[in-house]
Coordinates of C-alpha atoms and ligand atoms in Angstrom, one line a residue:
X1254 CA -12.4 4.3 58.1
X1255 CA -13.2 7.6 59.8
X1256 CA -10.6 7.7 62.5
X1257 CA -11.3 11.2 63.9
X1258 CA -14.4 12.9 65.1
X1259 CA -13.8 15.7 62.6
X1260 CA -13.7 13.1 59.7
X1261 CA -16.9 11.6 61.0
X1262 CA -18.6 15.0 61.0
X1263 CA -17.4 15.6 57.4
X1264 CA -18.6 12.2 56.4
X1265 CA -22.1 12.9 57.9
X1266 CA -22.2 16.2 56.0
X1267 CA -21.2 14.7 52.7
X1268 CA -23.8 12.0 53.1
X1269 CA -26.7 14.0 54.4
X1270 CA -26.4 17.7 53.4
X1271 CA -27.2 19.2 50.1
X1272 CA -24.2 20.2 48.0
X1273 CA -24.1 24.0 47.5
X1274 CA -26.6 24.6 50.3
X1275 CA -24.9 26.3 53.3
X1276 CA -27.9 26.0 55.6
X1277 CA -28.2 22.3 55.1
X1278 CA -24.5 22.0 56.0
X1279 CA -25.0 24.0 59.1
X1280 CA -28.2 22.0 60.1
X1281 CA -26.4 18.6 59.5
X1282 CA -23.4 19.5 61.6
X1283 CA -25.7 20.7 64.4
X1284 CA -27.7 17.4 64.0
X1285 CA -24.6 15.2 64.2
X1286 CA -23.0 17.1 67.1
X1287 CA -26.2 17.2 69.2
X1288 CA -27.3 13.6 68.6
X1289 CA -24.0 11.7 68.2
X1290 CA -20.8 13.4 69.2
X1291 CA -20.4 16.8 70.9
X1292 CA -17.9 19.1 69.2
X1293 CA -16.8 22.6 69.6
X1294 CA -18.6 24.4 66.8
X1295 CA -20.2 27.7 67.8
X1296 CA -23.6 26.0 67.4
X1297 CA -27.0 27.3 66.6
X1298 CA -28.0 29.4 69.6
X1299 CA -24.7 31.4 69.6
X1300 CA -24.7 31.0 65.8
X1301 CA -27.9 33.1 65.5
X1302 CA -26.3 35.9 67.6
X1303 CA -23.2 35.6 65.3
X1304 CA -25.5 35.9 62.2
X1305 CA -27.1 39.1 63.6
X1306 CA -23.8 40.8 64.4
X1307 CA -22.4 39.9 61.0
X1308 CA -25.6 41.2 59.2
X1309 CA -25.5 44.6 61.1
X1310 CA -21.8 45.0 60.4
X1311 CA -22.1 44.3 56.7
X1312 CA -18.4 43.6 56.5
X1313 CA -16.1 43.4 53.4
X1314 CA -13.0 42.0 55.0
X1315 CA -13.4 39.3 57.7
X1316 CA -10.8 37.4 59.7
X1317 CA -11.6 34.3 61.8
X1318 CA -9.2 32.9 64.3
X1319 CA -9.8 29.1 64.8
X1320 CA -11.5 27.5 61.8
X1321 CA -12.0 24.0 63.3
X1322 CA -14.4 22.2 60.9
X1323 CA -15.5 25.3 59.1
X1324 CA -19.0 25.6 60.7
X1325 CA -18.7 29.3 61.6
X1326 CA -16.9 30.0 58.3
X1327 CA -20.0 28.6 56.5
X1328 CA -22.3 30.5 58.9
X1329 CA -20.6 33.8 58.2
X1330 CA -19.9 33.4 54.5
X1331 CA -23.5 32.4 53.6
X1332 CA -24.5 36.0 54.7
X1333 CA -21.8 37.9 52.8
X1334 CA -22.3 39.7 49.5
X1335 CA -20.2 38.7 46.5
X1336 CA -16.6 40.0 46.3
X1337 CA -15.9 40.1 50.1
X1338 CA -12.8 38.5 51.5
X1339 CA -12.9 36.0 54.4
X1340 CA -9.7 34.7 55.9
X1341 CA -9.7 32.0 58.5
X1342 CA -6.6 30.8 60.5
X1343 CA -6.3 27.2 61.7
X1344 CA -3.4 25.9 63.6
X1345 CA -4.2 22.2 63.3
X1346 CA -3.7 20.8 59.7
X1347 CA -6.2 17.9 60.2
X1348 CA -8.9 20.5 61.2
X1349 CA -8.0 22.7 58.2
X1350 CA -8.3 19.7 55.8
X1351 CA -11.8 18.9 57.0
X1352 CA -12.8 22.6 57.1
X1353 CA -11.8 23.1 53.4
X1354 CA -13.9 20.1 52.3
X1355 CA -16.9 21.3 54.3
X1356 CA -16.6 24.9 53.0
X1357 CA -16.2 23.5 49.5
X1358 CA -19.2 21.3 49.8
X1359 CA -21.2 24.3 51.0
X1360 CA -20.2 26.1 47.8
X1361 CA -18.4 28.9 49.5
X1362 CA -14.7 28.0 48.9
X1363 CA -14.0 30.9 46.5
X1364 CA -15.0 33.4 49.3
X1365 CA -12.7 31.8 51.8
X1366 CA -9.0 31.5 52.3
X1367 CA -8.0 28.9 54.9
X1368 CA -4.6 30.0 56.3
X1369 CA -2.8 27.1 58.1
X1370 CA -0.5 28.1 60.9
X1371 CA -0.4 30.1 64.2
X1372 CA -2.2 33.4 64.5
X1373 CA 1.0 34.9 65.9
X1374 CA 2.7 34.2 62.6
X1375 CA -0.1 34.9 60.2
X1376 CA -1.6 38.1 61.6
X1377 CA 1.6 40.1 60.9
X1378 CA 1.5 38.9 57.3
X1379 CA -2.1 40.0 56.5
X1380 CA -1.2 43.5 55.2
X1381 CA 1.8 42.7 52.9
X1382 CA 1.2 39.0 51.9
X1383 CA -2.6 39.0 51.8
X1384 CA -3.1 42.6 50.8
X1385 CA -5.4 43.4 53.7
X1386 CA -5.9 47.1 54.5
X1387 CA -8.0 46.9 57.7
X1388 CA -10.4 44.3 59.0
X1389 CA -14.2 45.1 59.3
X1390 CA -15.0 42.0 61.4
X1391 CA -12.9 39.5 63.4
X1392 CA -14.5 36.3 64.9
X1393 CA -12.2 35.0 67.7
X1394 CA -12.7 31.3 68.5
X1395 CA -9.2 29.7 69.0
X1396 CA -7.1 29.0 72.1
X1397 CA -8.7 31.0 74.8
X1398 CA -5.4 32.2 76.2
X1399 CA -4.6 33.7 72.8
X1400 CA -7.6 36.0 72.6
X1401 CA -6.0 38.9 74.4
X1402 CA -2.5 38.7 72.9
X1403 CA -3.9 38.3 69.4
X1404 CA -6.3 41.2 69.9
X1405 CA -3.3 43.3 70.9
X1406 CA -1.4 42.0 67.9
X1407 CA -4.2 43.1 65.6
X1408 CA -4.0 46.6 67.1
X1409 CA -0.2 46.6 66.8
X1410 CA -0.4 45.6 63.1
X1411 CA -2.9 48.5 62.4
X1412 CA -5.5 46.0 61.2
X1413 CA -8.3 47.6 63.2
X1414 CA -10.0 50.8 62.2
X1415 CA -12.8 52.9 63.9
X1416 CA -15.8 50.6 64.0
X1417 CA -14.0 47.3 63.5
X1418 CA -16.0 44.6 65.2
X1419 CA -14.2 41.9 67.3
X1420 CA -16.6 39.2 68.3
X1421 CA -15.3 36.5 70.7
X1422 CA -16.8 33.1 71.4
X1423 CA -16.7 31.3 74.8
X1424 CA -16.1 34.2 77.1
X1425 CA -17.8 32.1 79.9
X1426 CA -17.0 28.5 79.0
X1427 CA -14.1 27.7 78.7
X1428 CA -13.7 31.5 79.4
X1429 CA -11.2 34.2 78.4
X1430 CA -11.0 36.3 81.5
X1431 CA -7.9 38.3 80.6
X1432 CA -9.4 39.1 77.2
X1433 CA -12.7 40.3 78.8
X1434 CA -10.8 42.5 81.4
X1435 CA -8.7 44.0 78.6
X1436 CA -11.4 44.9 76.1
X1437 CA -13.7 46.2 78.8
X1438 CA -11.1 48.4 80.6
X1439 CA -8.4 49.4 78.1
X1440 CA -10.6 52.3 76.8
X1441 CA -10.2 51.3 73.1
X1442 CA -13.4 49.3 72.7
X1443 CA -17.1 49.7 73.2
X1444 CA -18.2 46.2 74.6
X1445 CA -21.5 44.3 74.6
X1446 CA -22.1 40.9 76.1
X1447 CA -24.5 38.5 74.5
X1448 CA -25.5 35.7 77.0
X1449 CA -26.3 32.4 75.4
X1450 CA -25.5 28.7 75.9
X1451 CA -22.5 26.4 75.2
X1452 CA -23.0 24.6 71.9
X1453 CA -25.3 21.5 72.2
X1454 CA -25.4 21.8 76.0
X1455 CA -27.5 23.6 78.7
X1456 CA -24.5 25.3 80.2
X1457 CA -24.4 29.1 80.1
X1458 CA -21.9 30.7 77.7
X1459 CA -21.7 34.1 76.0
X1460 CA -20.3 36.1 73.1
X1461 CA -18.5 39.4 73.7
X1462 CA -18.6 42.1 71.0
X1463 CA -15.8 44.7 71.2
X1464 CA -16.0 47.6 68.7
X1465 CA -12.7 49.4 68.2
X1466 CA -12.9 53.1 68.8
X1467 CA -10.1 54.0 66.4
Ligands
LIG636 N1 -4.8 30.0 64.5 C1 -4.7 29.4 65.7 N2 -3.7 29.8 66.6 C2 -3.6 29.2 67.8 N3 -4.4 28.1 68.1 C3 -5.3 27.7 67.3 C4 -5.5 28.3 66.0 N4 -6.5 27.6 65.4 C5 -6.9 26.7 66.2 N5 -6.2 26.7 67.3 C6 -6.3 25.7 68.4 C7 -7.5 26.0 69.1 C8 -8.5 24.9 69.0 C9 -9.7 25.0 69.8 C10 -10.2 26.3 70.2 N6 -11.6 26.2 70.8 C11 -11.8 25.7 72.0 O1 -10.9 25.3 72.7 C12 -13.3 25.6 72.4 C13 -13.5 24.7 73.5 C14 -14.9 24.6 74.0 C15 -15.1 23.7 75.1 C16 -16.2 24.0 76.0 C17 -16.4 23.2 77.1 C18 -15.7 22.0 77.3 F1 -16.0 21.2 78.3 C19 -14.7 21.7 76.4 C20 -14.4 22.5 75.3 C21 -15.9 25.2 73.3 C22 -15.6 26.1 72.2 O2 -16.6 26.7 71.6 C23 -14.3 26.2 71.8 O3 -14.1 27.1 70.7
LIG637 MG1 -15.9 28.3 70.4

């Protein structure tokens, strides 16, 4: 019955995780994807770095680009205080459908708005349609060739303020070289690299944190 890998991941979570327990959802996705089928969740090694950056930023308004199955949405939202707003943009409707069910199972759906569509269309709508003033934290994990243009679009739409944190996954594998060159050399960001490993593999990967100077 489960035709796609993403549906098989959802099925495994529904069967094995504890409803309303975000950590058990995270642990079971990691278990399935390390033992059965690899998938492009940020994973636990990079996930711990993500947790730490979120905790130190203590954000109130968060945007994620690239929801996939909702693994990083669950990771981030389990750390957030009540009343914060988390928007996540997913291009692929099948991914978005699985993500909503996983986020709901984790008990976090009322913190999360899954926005279906392209970041290029949705980012310019955040201020007027979604009543966003500025973003405290952005997790970038979608098409790697959209990292740089979408970061520039966030600037253009005045969604970043002094201290806004942009955290990007996969800056080594698959890599986002134009994004790295941009944030490190344009003079608008203070950048930190966090070396880690590709999810469920021994290959090197890294996260890049770029703090907007305002
Ligand atoms: N709102 C939006 N706008 C535009 N595109 C959008 C979108 N929302 C979604 N997408 C469409 C992106 C879907 C996937 C993005 N992520 C990736 O492509 C990705 C690939 C790997 C990988 C590594 C080694 C390998 F050998 C193979 C694959 C690892 C990762 O952690 C990745 O995040
Ligand atoms: Mg990724």
